[in-house]
Amino acid sequence: MYALVTGGSRGIGRAVAVRLAKMGYNVLINYMSNDAEAQKTLEMIREAGTDGELLKFDVSSAEEAKAALENWQAAHPDDYIEVLVNNAGIRKDNLLVFMEPAEFQRVLTTNLFSFYNVTHPLIESMIRHKYGRIINMASLSGLKGLPGQCNYSAAKGGLIAATKALAQEVARKNITVNAVAPGFVRTDMVEGLDEAELKAQIPMKRFGEAEEVANLVGFLASKEAGYITGEVISINGGLYT
Ligand code: NAP
């Protein structure tokens, strides 16, 4: 049994990779550049009792994603990736009035176009096997819109809409497609934010942990979650959306 986690070298993706390994999956860890951290995730997967592989490619590139996934499939003709977690993401916050075209484009290609780039090469084999689980990492920002994040909110909002659309396309084939929308989770991504000020606005008065998000993703990836599809599940300590 194989699962792919994009952005699996650090943060939420790493915690998800370990969670899926504990469920018995061999986990393919995609990442962009951080070889040492990706290797560490692989070791954690092995400690959890399964195995994994590193799949280094830029999710914002359709060509790179297609080539990497086709190569993997050619090397594993009898297997298929039945769980896909589209998790890789970046933020480049700025008020729109100051935002450069590249800041808007890079966030869209990494957080939204990546959904197409990675899902497209894998969906056909899920359909053929009549089983699959796709979980897309959205954000509170994609539901509510957050100032300074027109690019990120647009990408995550688009990802939520794509989740709902694809869910309806493949439901008959026993493939579920859901999104998870975290609030503030303690990872490298939130470094530099004013934690004290933000915590004050969160009813639970704390940031979430990557493992808490991973538990939710693990449930959505499980057989038990088979009748949940097209949903967006918030995990944010009670932050109003
Ligand atoms: P993180 O700690 O910054 O990790 C980002 C991961 O994405 C890393 O593994 C990174 O690989 C990978 N990545 C970035 N760009 C990539 C690319 N072009 N191609 C392939 N991999 C790429 O982030 P995180 O906080 O765990 O966030 C994970 C997801 O949750 C993101 O989609 C984020 O938007 C979402 N999210 C996070 C929060 C939060 O509070 N942390 C809240 C809501 C939603 P390298 O290690 O090689 O750089």
PDB file of C-alpha atoms and ligand atoms in Angstrom:
ATOM      1  CA  MET A   1       0.000   0.000   0.000  1.00  0.00           C
ATOM      2  CA  TYR A   2       1.447   3.335  -1.083  1.00  0.00           C
ATOM      3  CA  ALA A   3       0.724   6.908  -0.063  1.00  0.00           C
ATOM      4  CA  LEU A   4       2.260  10.123  -1.386  1.00  0.00           C
ATOM      5  CA  VAL A   5       2.641  13.203   0.777  1.00  0.00           C
ATOM      6  CA  THR A   6       3.770  16.369  -0.987  1.00  0.00           C
ATOM      7  CA  GLY A   7       5.849  18.665   1.190  1.00  0.00           C
ATOM      8  CA  GLY A   8       6.657  15.722   3.434  1.00  0.00           C
ATOM      9  CA  SER A   9      10.090  16.885   4.548  1.00  0.00           C
ATOM     10  CA  ARG A  10       8.913  19.157   7.351  1.00  0.00           C
ATOM     11  CA  GLY A  11       5.992  20.407   9.417  1.00  0.00           C
ATOM     12  CA  ILE A  12       2.499  19.091   8.803  1.00  0.00           C
ATOM     13  CA  GLY A  13       3.599  16.930   5.860  1.00  0.00           C
ATOM     14  CA  ARG A  14       6.157  15.102   7.982  1.00  0.00           C
ATOM     15  CA  ALA A  15       3.595  14.410  10.721  1.00  0.00           C
ATOM     16  CA  VAL A  16       1.142  13.148   8.084  1.00  0.00           C
ATOM     17  CA  ALA A  17       3.791  10.876   6.568  1.00  0.00           C
ATOM     18  CA  VAL A  18       4.498   9.301   9.962  1.00  0.00           C
ATOM     19  CA  ARG A  19       0.772   8.923  10.682  1.00  0.00           C
ATOM     20  CA  LEU A  20       0.220   7.128   7.361  1.00  0.00           C
ATOM     21  CA  ALA A  21       3.215   4.890   8.048  1.00  0.00           C
ATOM     22  CA  LYS A  22       1.625   3.919  11.367  1.00  0.00           C
ATOM     23  CA  MET A  23      -1.486   2.957   9.362  1.00  0.00           C
ATOM     24  CA  GLY A  24       0.659   0.561   7.330  1.00  0.00           C
ATOM     25  CA  TYR A  25       1.409   2.673   4.278  1.00  0.00           C
ATOM     26  CA  ASN A  26       4.715   2.879   2.489  1.00  0.00           C
ATOM     27  CA  VAL A  27       5.100   6.616   2.125  1.00  0.00           C
ATOM     28  CA  LEU A  28       6.568   8.546  -0.789  1.00  0.00           C
ATOM     29  CA  ILE A  29       7.938  11.817   0.526  1.00  0.00           C
ATOM     30  CA  ASN A  30       7.901  14.655  -1.928  1.00  0.00           C
ATOM     31  CA  TYR A  31       9.807  17.843  -1.157  1.00  0.00           C
ATOM     32  CA  MET A  32      11.477  20.751  -2.895  1.00  0.00           C
ATOM     33  CA  SER A  33      15.062  21.179  -1.653  1.00  0.00           C
ATOM     34  CA  ASN A  34      15.620  20.166   1.961  1.00  0.00           C
ATOM     35  CA  ASP A  35      17.390  16.799   1.520  1.00  0.00           C
ATOM     36  CA  ALA A  36      18.453  16.428   5.161  1.00  0.00           C
ATOM     37  CA  GLU A  37      14.960  16.988   6.568  1.00  0.00           C
ATOM     38  CA  ALA A  38      13.396  14.698   3.959  1.00  0.00           C
ATOM     39  CA  GLN A  39      15.877  11.986   4.932  1.00  0.00           C
ATOM     40  CA  LYS A  40      14.861  12.496   8.572  1.00  0.00           C
ATOM     41  CA  THR A  41      11.197  11.967   7.678  1.00  0.00           C
ATOM     42  CA  LEU A  42      12.171   8.771   5.873  1.00  0.00           C
ATOM     43  CA  GLU A  43      13.931   7.533   9.012  1.00  0.00           C
ATOM     44  CA  MET A  44      10.850   8.353  11.095  1.00  0.00           C
ATOM     45  CA  ILE A  45       8.721   6.352   8.659  1.00  0.00           C
ATOM     46  CA  ARG A  46      11.034   3.390   9.017  1.00  0.00           C
ATOM     47  CA  GLU A  47      10.860   3.695  12.807  1.00  0.00           C
ATOM     48  CA  ALA A  48       7.074   3.589  12.463  1.00  0.00           C
ATOM     49  CA  GLY A  49       7.438   0.181  10.841  1.00  0.00           C
ATOM     50  CA  THR A  50       7.031   0.645   7.085  1.00  0.00           C
ATOM     51  CA  ASP A  51       9.235   2.019   4.339  1.00  0.00           C
ATOM     52  CA  GLY A  52       9.342   4.994   2.064  1.00  0.00           C
ATOM     53  CA  GLU A  53      11.078   6.747  -0.798  1.00  0.00           C
ATOM     54  CA  LEU A  54      12.138  10.315  -1.437  1.00  0.00           C
ATOM     55  CA  LEU A  55      10.532  11.932  -4.475  1.00  0.00           C
ATOM     56  CA  LYS A  56      12.173  15.308  -4.950  1.00  0.00           C
ATOM     57  CA  PHE A  57      10.353  17.542  -7.406  1.00  0.00           C
ATOM     58  CA  ASP A  58       8.789  20.978  -7.602  1.00  0.00           C
ATOM     59  CA  VAL A  59       5.009  20.564  -7.316  1.00  0.00           C
ATOM     60  CA  SER A  60       4.506  23.815  -9.194  1.00  0.00           C
ATOM     61  CA  SER A  61       5.952  22.217 -12.327  1.00  0.00           C
ATOM     62  CA  ALA A  62       3.558  19.990 -14.271  1.00  0.00           C
ATOM     63  CA  GLU A  63       6.483  18.494 -16.207  1.00  0.00           C
ATOM     64  CA  GLU A  64       8.540  17.632 -13.116  1.00  0.00           C
ATOM     65  CA  ALA A  65       5.561  16.128 -11.283  1.00  0.00           C
ATOM     66  CA  LYS A  66       4.498  14.033 -14.275  1.00  0.00           C
ATOM     67  CA  ALA A  67       8.018  12.737 -14.915  1.00  0.00           C
ATOM     68  CA  ALA A  68       8.639  11.824 -11.256  1.00  0.00           C
ATOM     69  CA  LEU A  69       5.329  10.035 -10.869  1.00  0.00           C
ATOM     70  CA  GLU A  70       5.601   8.208 -14.199  1.00  0.00           C
ATOM     71  CA  ASN A  71       9.112   7.044 -13.292  1.00  0.00           C
ATOM     72  CA  TRP A  72       7.863   5.770  -9.946  1.00  0.00           C
ATOM     73  CA  GLN A  73       5.001   3.914 -11.603  1.00  0.00           C
ATOM     74  CA  ALA A  74       7.341   2.359 -14.186  1.00  0.00           C
ATOM     75  CA  ALA A  75       9.542   1.077 -11.361  1.00  0.00           C
ATOM     76  CA  HIS A  76       6.492  -0.304  -9.484  1.00  0.00           C
ATOM     77  CA  PRO A  77       4.293  -1.825 -12.197  1.00  0.00           C
ATOM     78  CA  ASP A  78       2.226  -3.866  -9.720  1.00  0.00           C
ATOM     79  CA  ASP A  79       1.553  -1.072  -7.238  1.00  0.00           C
ATOM     80  CA  TYR A  80      -0.377   2.164  -7.205  1.00  0.00           C
ATOM     81  CA  ILE A  81      -0.617   5.216  -5.000  1.00  0.00           C
ATOM     82  CA  GLU A  82      -3.964   4.946  -3.240  1.00  0.00           C
ATOM     83  CA  VAL A  83      -3.587   7.851  -0.795  1.00  0.00           C
ATOM     84  CA  LEU A  84      -2.526  11.296  -1.994  1.00  0.00           C
ATOM     85  CA  VAL A  85      -2.035  14.183   0.401  1.00  0.00           C
ATOM     86  CA  ASN A  86      -1.551  17.456  -1.479  1.00  0.00           C
ATOM     87  CA  ASN A  87       0.196  19.303   1.329  1.00  0.00           C
ATOM     88  CA  ALA A  88       3.175  21.228  -0.104  1.00  0.00           C
ATOM     89  CA  GLY A  89       2.650  24.932   0.244  1.00  0.00           C
ATOM     90  CA  ILE A  90       4.263  28.309   0.732  1.00  0.00           C
ATOM     91  CA  ARG A  91       3.162  31.773   1.727  1.00  0.00           C
ATOM     92  CA  LYS A  92       4.467  35.108   0.526  1.00  0.00           C
ATOM     93  CA  ASP A  93       2.401  37.620   2.443  1.00  0.00           C
ATOM     94  CA  ASN A  94       2.047  41.206   1.338  1.00  0.00           C
ATOM     95  CA  LEU A  95      -0.698  43.763   1.067  1.00  0.00           C
ATOM     96  CA  LEU A  96      -2.088  43.694  -2.448  1.00  0.00           C
ATOM     97  CA  VAL A  97      -1.056  47.274  -3.035  1.00  0.00           C
ATOM     98  CA  PHE A  98       2.593  46.211  -2.660  1.00  0.00           C
ATOM     99  CA  MET A  99       2.347  42.720  -4.123  1.00  0.00           C
ATOM    100  CA  GLU A 100       4.618  41.928  -7.070  1.00  0.00           C
ATOM    101  CA  PRO A 101       3.326  39.688  -9.886  1.00  0.00           C
ATOM    102  CA  ALA A 102       5.860  37.000  -8.939  1.00  0.00           C
ATOM    103  CA  GLU A 103       4.553  36.884  -5.352  1.00  0.00           C
ATOM    104  CA  PHE A 104       1.041  36.260  -6.593  1.00  0.00           C
ATOM    105  CA  GLN A 105       2.073  33.755  -9.246  1.00  0.00           C
ATOM    106  CA  ARG A 106       4.456  31.670  -7.157  1.00  0.00           C
ATOM    107  CA  VAL A 107       1.890  31.175  -4.384  1.00  0.00           C
ATOM    108  CA  LEU A 108      -0.770  30.192  -6.920  1.00  0.00           C
ATOM    109  CA  THR A 109       1.459  27.756  -8.787  1.00  0.00           C
ATOM    110  CA  THR A 110       2.812  26.117  -5.609  1.00  0.00           C
ATOM    111  CA  ASN A 111      -0.451  25.924  -3.623  1.00  0.00           C
ATOM    112  CA  LEU A 112      -3.086  25.508  -6.345  1.00  0.00           C
ATOM    113  CA  PHE A 113      -1.637  24.472  -9.717  1.00  0.00           C
ATOM    114  CA  SER A 114       0.201  21.772  -7.773  1.00  0.00           C
ATOM    115  CA  PHE A 115      -3.175  20.163  -7.118  1.00  0.00           C
ATOM    116  CA  TYR A 116      -3.549  19.556 -10.859  1.00  0.00           C
ATOM    117  CA  ASN A 117       0.133  18.744 -11.419  1.00  0.00           C
ATOM    118  CA  VAL A 118       0.248  15.955  -8.837  1.00  0.00           C
ATOM    119  CA  THR A 119      -3.322  14.665  -8.882  1.00  0.00           C
ATOM    120  CA  HIS A 120      -3.649  14.368 -12.654  1.00  0.00           C
ATOM    121  CA  PRO A 121      -0.899  11.743 -13.125  1.00  0.00           C
ATOM    122  CA  LEU A 122      -2.380   9.632 -10.275  1.00  0.00           C
ATOM    123  CA  ILE A 123      -6.140   9.840 -10.668  1.00  0.00           C
ATOM    124  CA  GLU A 124      -6.457   7.373 -13.534  1.00  0.00           C
ATOM    125  CA  SER A 125      -4.905   4.502 -11.599  1.00  0.00           C
ATOM    126  CA  MET A 126      -7.127   5.280  -8.591  1.00  0.00           C
ATOM    127  CA  ILE A 127     -10.134   5.106 -10.927  1.00  0.00           C
ATOM    128  CA  ARG A 128      -8.911   1.824 -12.400  1.00  0.00           C
ATOM    129  CA  HIS A 129      -8.439   0.319  -8.942  1.00  0.00           C
ATOM    130  CA  LYS A 130     -11.793   1.711  -7.793  1.00  0.00           C
ATOM    131  CA  TYR A 131     -10.289   3.020  -4.593  1.00  0.00           C
ATOM    132  CA  GLY A 132      -8.541   6.188  -3.520  1.00  0.00           C
ATOM    133  CA  ARG A 133      -8.223   8.882  -0.905  1.00  0.00           C
ATOM    134  CA  ILE A 134      -7.205  12.444  -1.751  1.00  0.00           C
ATOM    135  CA  ILE A 135      -6.718  15.006   0.997  1.00  0.00           C
ATOM    136  CA  ASN A 136      -5.893  18.598   0.112  1.00  0.00           C
ATOM    137  CA  MET A 137      -4.247  20.903   2.646  1.00  0.00           C
ATOM    138  CA  ALA A 138      -6.260  24.116   2.498  1.00  0.00           C
ATOM    139  CA  SER A 139      -6.340  26.793   5.202  1.00  0.00           C
ATOM    140  CA  LEU A 140      -8.544  29.032   7.273  1.00  0.00           C
ATOM    141  CA  SER A 141      -7.265  31.712   4.872  1.00  0.00           C
ATOM    142  CA  GLY A 142      -9.023  29.954   1.984  1.00  0.00           C
ATOM    143  CA  LEU A 143     -12.367  30.016   3.792  1.00  0.00           C
ATOM    144  CA  LYS A 144     -12.301  33.420   5.411  1.00  0.00           C
ATOM    145  CA  GLY A 145      -9.728  35.394   3.425  1.00  0.00           C
ATOM    146  CA  LEU A 146      -6.995  37.023   5.478  1.00  0.00           C
ATOM    147  CA  PRO A 147      -5.518  40.484   4.911  1.00  0.00           C
ATOM    148  CA  GLY A 148      -1.994  40.336   3.502  1.00  0.00           C
ATOM    149  CA  GLN A 149      -2.797  37.019   1.862  1.00  0.00           C
ATOM    150  CA  CYS A 150      -4.760  37.756  -1.322  1.00  0.00           C
ATOM    151  CA  ASN A 151      -2.450  35.316  -3.109  1.00  0.00           C
ATOM    152  CA  TYR A 152      -2.603  32.578  -0.453  1.00  0.00           C
ATOM    153  CA  SER A 153      -6.352  32.995   0.188  1.00  0.00           C
ATOM    154  CA  ALA A 154      -7.030  32.780  -3.549  1.00  0.00           C
ATOM    155  CA  ALA A 155      -4.924  29.635  -3.876  1.00  0.00           C
ATOM    156  CA  LYS A 156      -6.490  27.890  -0.876  1.00  0.00           C
ATOM    157  CA  GLY A 157     -10.009  29.009  -1.838  1.00  0.00           C
ATOM    158  CA  GLY A 158      -9.404  27.600  -5.305  1.00  0.00           C
ATOM    159  CA  LEU A 159      -8.127  24.374  -3.799  1.00  0.00           C
ATOM    160  CA  ILE A 160     -11.322  24.039  -1.763  1.00  0.00           C
ATOM    161  CA  ALA A 161     -13.456  24.526  -4.880  1.00  0.00           C
ATOM    162  CA  ALA A 162     -11.367  21.991  -6.817  1.00  0.00           C
ATOM    163  CA  THR A 163     -11.811  19.534  -3.927  1.00  0.00           C
ATOM    164  CA  LYS A 164     -15.589  19.808  -4.165  1.00  0.00           C
ATOM    165  CA  ALA A 165     -15.577  19.460  -7.960  1.00  0.00           C
ATOM    166  CA  LEU A 166     -13.271  16.446  -8.138  1.00  0.00           C
ATOM    167  CA  ALA A 167     -15.152  14.739  -5.297  1.00  0.00           C
ATOM    168  CA  GLN A 168     -18.246  14.642  -7.490  1.00  0.00           C
ATOM    169  CA  GLU A 169     -16.330  13.425 -10.533  1.00  0.00           C
ATOM    170  CA  VAL A 170     -14.865  10.351  -8.834  1.00  0.00           C
ATOM    171  CA  ALA A 171     -17.334   9.472  -6.058  1.00  0.00           C
ATOM    172  CA  ARG A 172     -18.732   6.537  -8.063  1.00  0.00           C
ATOM    173  CA  LYS A 173     -15.252   5.033  -8.154  1.00  0.00           C
ATOM    174  CA  ASN A 174     -14.959   4.867  -4.385  1.00  0.00           C
ATOM    175  CA  ILE A 175     -12.478   7.729  -4.320  1.00  0.00           C
ATOM    176  CA  THR A 176     -12.991  10.402  -1.695  1.00  0.00           C
ATOM    177  CA  VAL A 177     -11.620  13.930  -2.023  1.00  0.00           C
ATOM    178  CA  ASN A 178     -11.589  16.172   1.012  1.00  0.00           C
ATOM    179  CA  ALA A 179      -9.847  19.290   2.248  1.00  0.00           C
ATOM    180  CA  VAL A 180      -8.460  20.116   5.665  1.00  0.00           C
ATOM    181  CA  ALA A 181      -8.367  23.759   6.719  1.00  0.00           C
ATOM    182  CA  PRO A 182      -5.944  24.383   9.580  1.00  0.00           C
ATOM    183  CA  GLY A 183      -5.798  27.624  11.526  1.00  0.00           C
ATOM    184  CA  PHE A 184      -2.379  28.352  13.040  1.00  0.00           C
ATOM    185  CA  VAL A 185      -0.156  25.284  13.382  1.00  0.00           C
ATOM    186  CA  ARG A 186       3.321  25.385  14.934  1.00  0.00           C
ATOM    187  CA  THR A 187       5.690  24.786  11.971  1.00  0.00           C
ATOM    188  CA  ASP A 188       8.399  26.702  10.113  1.00  0.00           C
ATOM    189  CA  MET A 189       5.633  28.375   8.099  1.00  0.00           C
ATOM    190  CA  VAL A 190       4.360  30.439  11.022  1.00  0.00           C
ATOM    191  CA  GLU A 191       7.815  31.600  12.111  1.00  0.00           C
ATOM    192  CA  GLY A 192       7.935  35.358  12.304  1.00  0.00           C
ATOM    193  CA  LEU A 193       4.234  35.733  13.108  1.00  0.00           C
ATOM    194  CA  ASP A 194       3.291  37.467  16.356  1.00  0.00           C
ATOM    195  CA  GLU A 195       2.355  34.330  18.253  1.00  0.00           C
ATOM    196  CA  ALA A 196       1.220  36.044  21.468  1.00  0.00           C
ATOM    197  CA  GLU A 197      -1.147  38.364  19.627  1.00  0.00           C
ATOM    198  CA  LEU A 198      -2.573  35.606  17.446  1.00  0.00           C
ATOM    199  CA  LYS A 199      -3.045  33.190  20.350  1.00  0.00           C
ATOM    200  CA  ALA A 200      -5.165  35.767  22.133  1.00  0.00           C
ATOM    201  CA  GLN A 201      -7.696  35.503  19.258  1.00  0.00           C
ATOM    202  CA  ILE A 202      -7.874  31.713  19.342  1.00  0.00           C
ATOM    203  CA  PRO A 203     -10.518  30.345  21.750  1.00  0.00           C
ATOM    204  CA  MET A 204      -8.135  27.531  22.751  1.00  0.00           C
ATOM    205  CA  LYS A 205      -5.367  30.088  23.335  1.00  0.00           C
ATOM    206  CA  ARG A 206      -2.722  28.047  21.565  1.00  0.00           C
ATOM    207  CA  PHE A 207      -1.444  27.098  18.119  1.00  0.00           C
ATOM    208  CA  GLY A 208      -2.213  23.603  16.862  1.00  0.00           C
ATOM    209  CA  GLU A 209       0.392  20.866  16.556  1.00  0.00           C
ATOM    210  CA  ALA A 210       1.271  19.203  13.253  1.00  0.00           C
ATOM    211  CA  GLU A 211       0.371  15.833  14.793  1.00  0.00           C
ATOM    212  CA  GLU A 212      -3.173  17.048  15.498  1.00  0.00           C
ATOM    213  CA  VAL A 213      -3.627  17.879  11.812  1.00  0.00           C
ATOM    214  CA  ALA A 214      -2.049  14.544  10.897  1.00  0.00           C
ATOM    215  CA  ASN A 215      -4.607  12.668  13.008  1.00  0.00           C
ATOM    216  CA  LEU A 216      -7.419  14.267  11.012  1.00  0.00           C
ATOM    217  CA  VAL A 217      -5.705  13.511   7.702  1.00  0.00           C
ATOM    218  CA  GLY A 218      -5.149   9.933   8.868  1.00  0.00           C
ATOM    219  CA  PHE A 219      -8.856   9.534   9.559  1.00  0.00           C
ATOM    220  CA  LEU A 220      -9.837  10.956   6.154  1.00  0.00           C
ATOM    221  CA  ALA A 221      -7.308   8.595   4.554  1.00  0.00           C
ATOM    222  CA  SER A 222      -8.764   5.575   6.327  1.00  0.00           C
ATOM    223  CA  LYS A 223     -11.387   3.122   5.099  1.00  0.00           C
ATOM    224  CA  GLU A 224     -13.642   4.281   7.966  1.00  0.00           C
ATOM    225  CA  ALA A 225     -14.035   7.700   6.325  1.00  0.00           C
ATOM    226  CA  GLY A 226     -15.463   6.189   3.134  1.00  0.00           C
ATOM    227  CA  TYR A 227     -18.735   8.148   3.116  1.00  0.00           C
ATOM    228  CA  ILE A 228     -17.148  11.571   3.649  1.00  0.00           C
ATOM    229  CA  THR A 229     -16.328  13.384   0.418  1.00  0.00           C
ATOM    230  CA  GLY A 230     -16.248  16.934  -0.917  1.00  0.00           C
ATOM    231  CA  GLU A 231     -15.886  18.254   2.622  1.00  0.00           C
ATOM    232  CA  VAL A 232     -13.671  20.926   4.136  1.00  0.00           C
ATOM    233  CA  ILE A 233     -12.859  20.191   7.746  1.00  0.00           C
ATOM    234  CA  SER A 234     -11.534  23.050   9.850  1.00  0.00           C
ATOM    235  CA  ILE A 235      -8.978  22.377  12.564  1.00  0.00           C
ATOM    236  CA  ASN A 236      -8.269  25.671  14.236  1.00  0.00           C
ATOM    237  CA  GLY A 237      -8.883  25.662  17.992  1.00  0.00           C
ATOM    238  CA  GLY A 238     -12.248  27.353  17.578  1.00  0.00           C
ATOM    239  CA  LEU A 239     -11.244  30.343  15.436  1.00  0.00           C
ATOM    240  CA  TYR A 240     -14.436  31.649  13.863  1.00  0.00           C
ATOM    241  CA  THR A 241     -14.513  31.107  10.126  1.00  0.00           C
TER     242      THR A 241
HETATM  243  P1  NAP B   1       6.389  24.129   6.162  1.00  0.00           P
HETATM  244  O1  NAP B   1       6.791  23.657   7.509  1.00  0.00           O
HETATM  245  O2  NAP B   1       6.894  25.433   5.654  1.00  0.00           O
HETATM  246  O3  NAP B   1       6.750  22.965   5.098  1.00  0.00           O
HETATM  247  C1  NAP B   1       6.473  23.165   3.740  1.00  0.00           C
HETATM  248  C2  NAP B   1       6.728  21.883   2.993  1.00  0.00           C
HETATM  249  O4  NAP B   1       6.365  22.061   1.616  1.00  0.00           O
HETATM  250  C3  NAP B   1       8.189  21.456   3.000  1.00  0.00           C
HETATM  251  O5  NAP B   1       8.237  20.053   3.016  1.00  0.00           O
HETATM  252  C4  NAP B   1       8.708  21.997   1.662  1.00  0.00           C
HETATM  253  O6  NAP B   1       9.831  21.283   1.149  1.00  0.00           O
HETATM  254  C5  NAP B   1       7.485  21.736   0.793  1.00  0.00           C
HETATM  255  N1  NAP B   1       7.450  22.564  -0.416  1.00  0.00           N
HETATM  256  C6  NAP B   1       7.388  23.916  -0.510  1.00  0.00           C
HETATM  257  N2  NAP B   1       7.357  24.288  -1.799  1.00  0.00           N
HETATM  258  C7  NAP B   1       7.406  23.156  -2.540  1.00  0.00           C
HETATM  259  C8  NAP B   1       7.438  22.865  -3.932  1.00  0.00           C
HETATM  260  N3  NAP B   1       7.373  23.849  -4.844  1.00  0.00           N
HETATM  261  N4  NAP B   1       7.513  21.573  -4.328  1.00  0.00           N
HETATM  262  C9  NAP B   1       7.581  20.573  -3.423  1.00  0.00           C
HETATM  263  N5  NAP B   1       7.554  20.774  -2.098  1.00  0.00           N
HETATM  264  C10 NAP B   1       7.476  22.049  -1.663  1.00  0.00           C
HETATM  265  O7  NAP B   1       4.790  24.233   6.029  1.00  0.00           O
HETATM  266  P2  NAP B   1       3.617  23.623   6.930  1.00  0.00           P
HETATM  267  O8  NAP B   1       3.261  24.626   7.941  1.00  0.00           O
HETATM  268  O9  NAP B   1       3.905  22.235   7.315  1.00  0.00           O
HETATM  269  O10 NAP B   1       2.442  23.649   5.842  1.00  0.00           O
HETATM  270  C11 NAP B   1       1.999  22.509   5.151  1.00  0.00           C
HETATM  271  C12 NAP B   1       0.698  22.861   4.448  1.00  0.00           C
HETATM  272  O11 NAP B   1      -0.267  23.281   5.412  1.00  0.00           O
HETATM  273  C13 NAP B   1       0.828  24.013   3.445  1.00  0.00           C
HETATM  274  O12 NAP B   1       0.017  23.765   2.314  1.00  0.00           O
HETATM  275  C14 NAP B   1       0.286  25.193   4.214  1.00  0.00           C
HETATM  276  O13 NAP B   1      -0.215  26.172   3.347  1.00  0.00           O
HETATM  277  C15 NAP B   1      -0.785  24.520   5.036  1.00  0.00           C
HETATM  278  N6  NAP B   1      -1.170  25.272   6.226  1.00  0.00           N
HETATM  279  C16 NAP B   1      -0.278  25.519   7.220  1.00  0.00           C
HETATM  280  C17 NAP B   1      -0.685  26.229   8.337  1.00  0.00           C
HETATM  281  C18 NAP B   1       0.228  26.534   9.497  1.00  0.00           C
HETATM  282  O14 NAP B   1      -0.165  27.287  10.381  1.00  0.00           O
HETATM  283  N7  NAP B   1       1.415  25.978   9.559  1.00  0.00           N
HETATM  284  C19 NAP B   1      -1.999  26.688   8.427  1.00  0.00           C
HETATM  285  C20 NAP B   1      -2.883  26.421   7.397  1.00  0.00           C
HETATM  286  C21 NAP B   1      -2.469  25.712   6.304  1.00  0.00           C
HETATM  287  P3  NAP B   1      11.363  21.702   1.559  1.00  0.00           P
HETATM  288  O15 NAP B   1      11.557  21.210   2.985  1.00  0.00           O
HETATM  289  O16 NAP B   1      12.223  20.979   0.591  1.00  0.00           O
HETATM  290  O17 NAP B   1      11.432  23.181   1.473  1.00  0.00           O
END
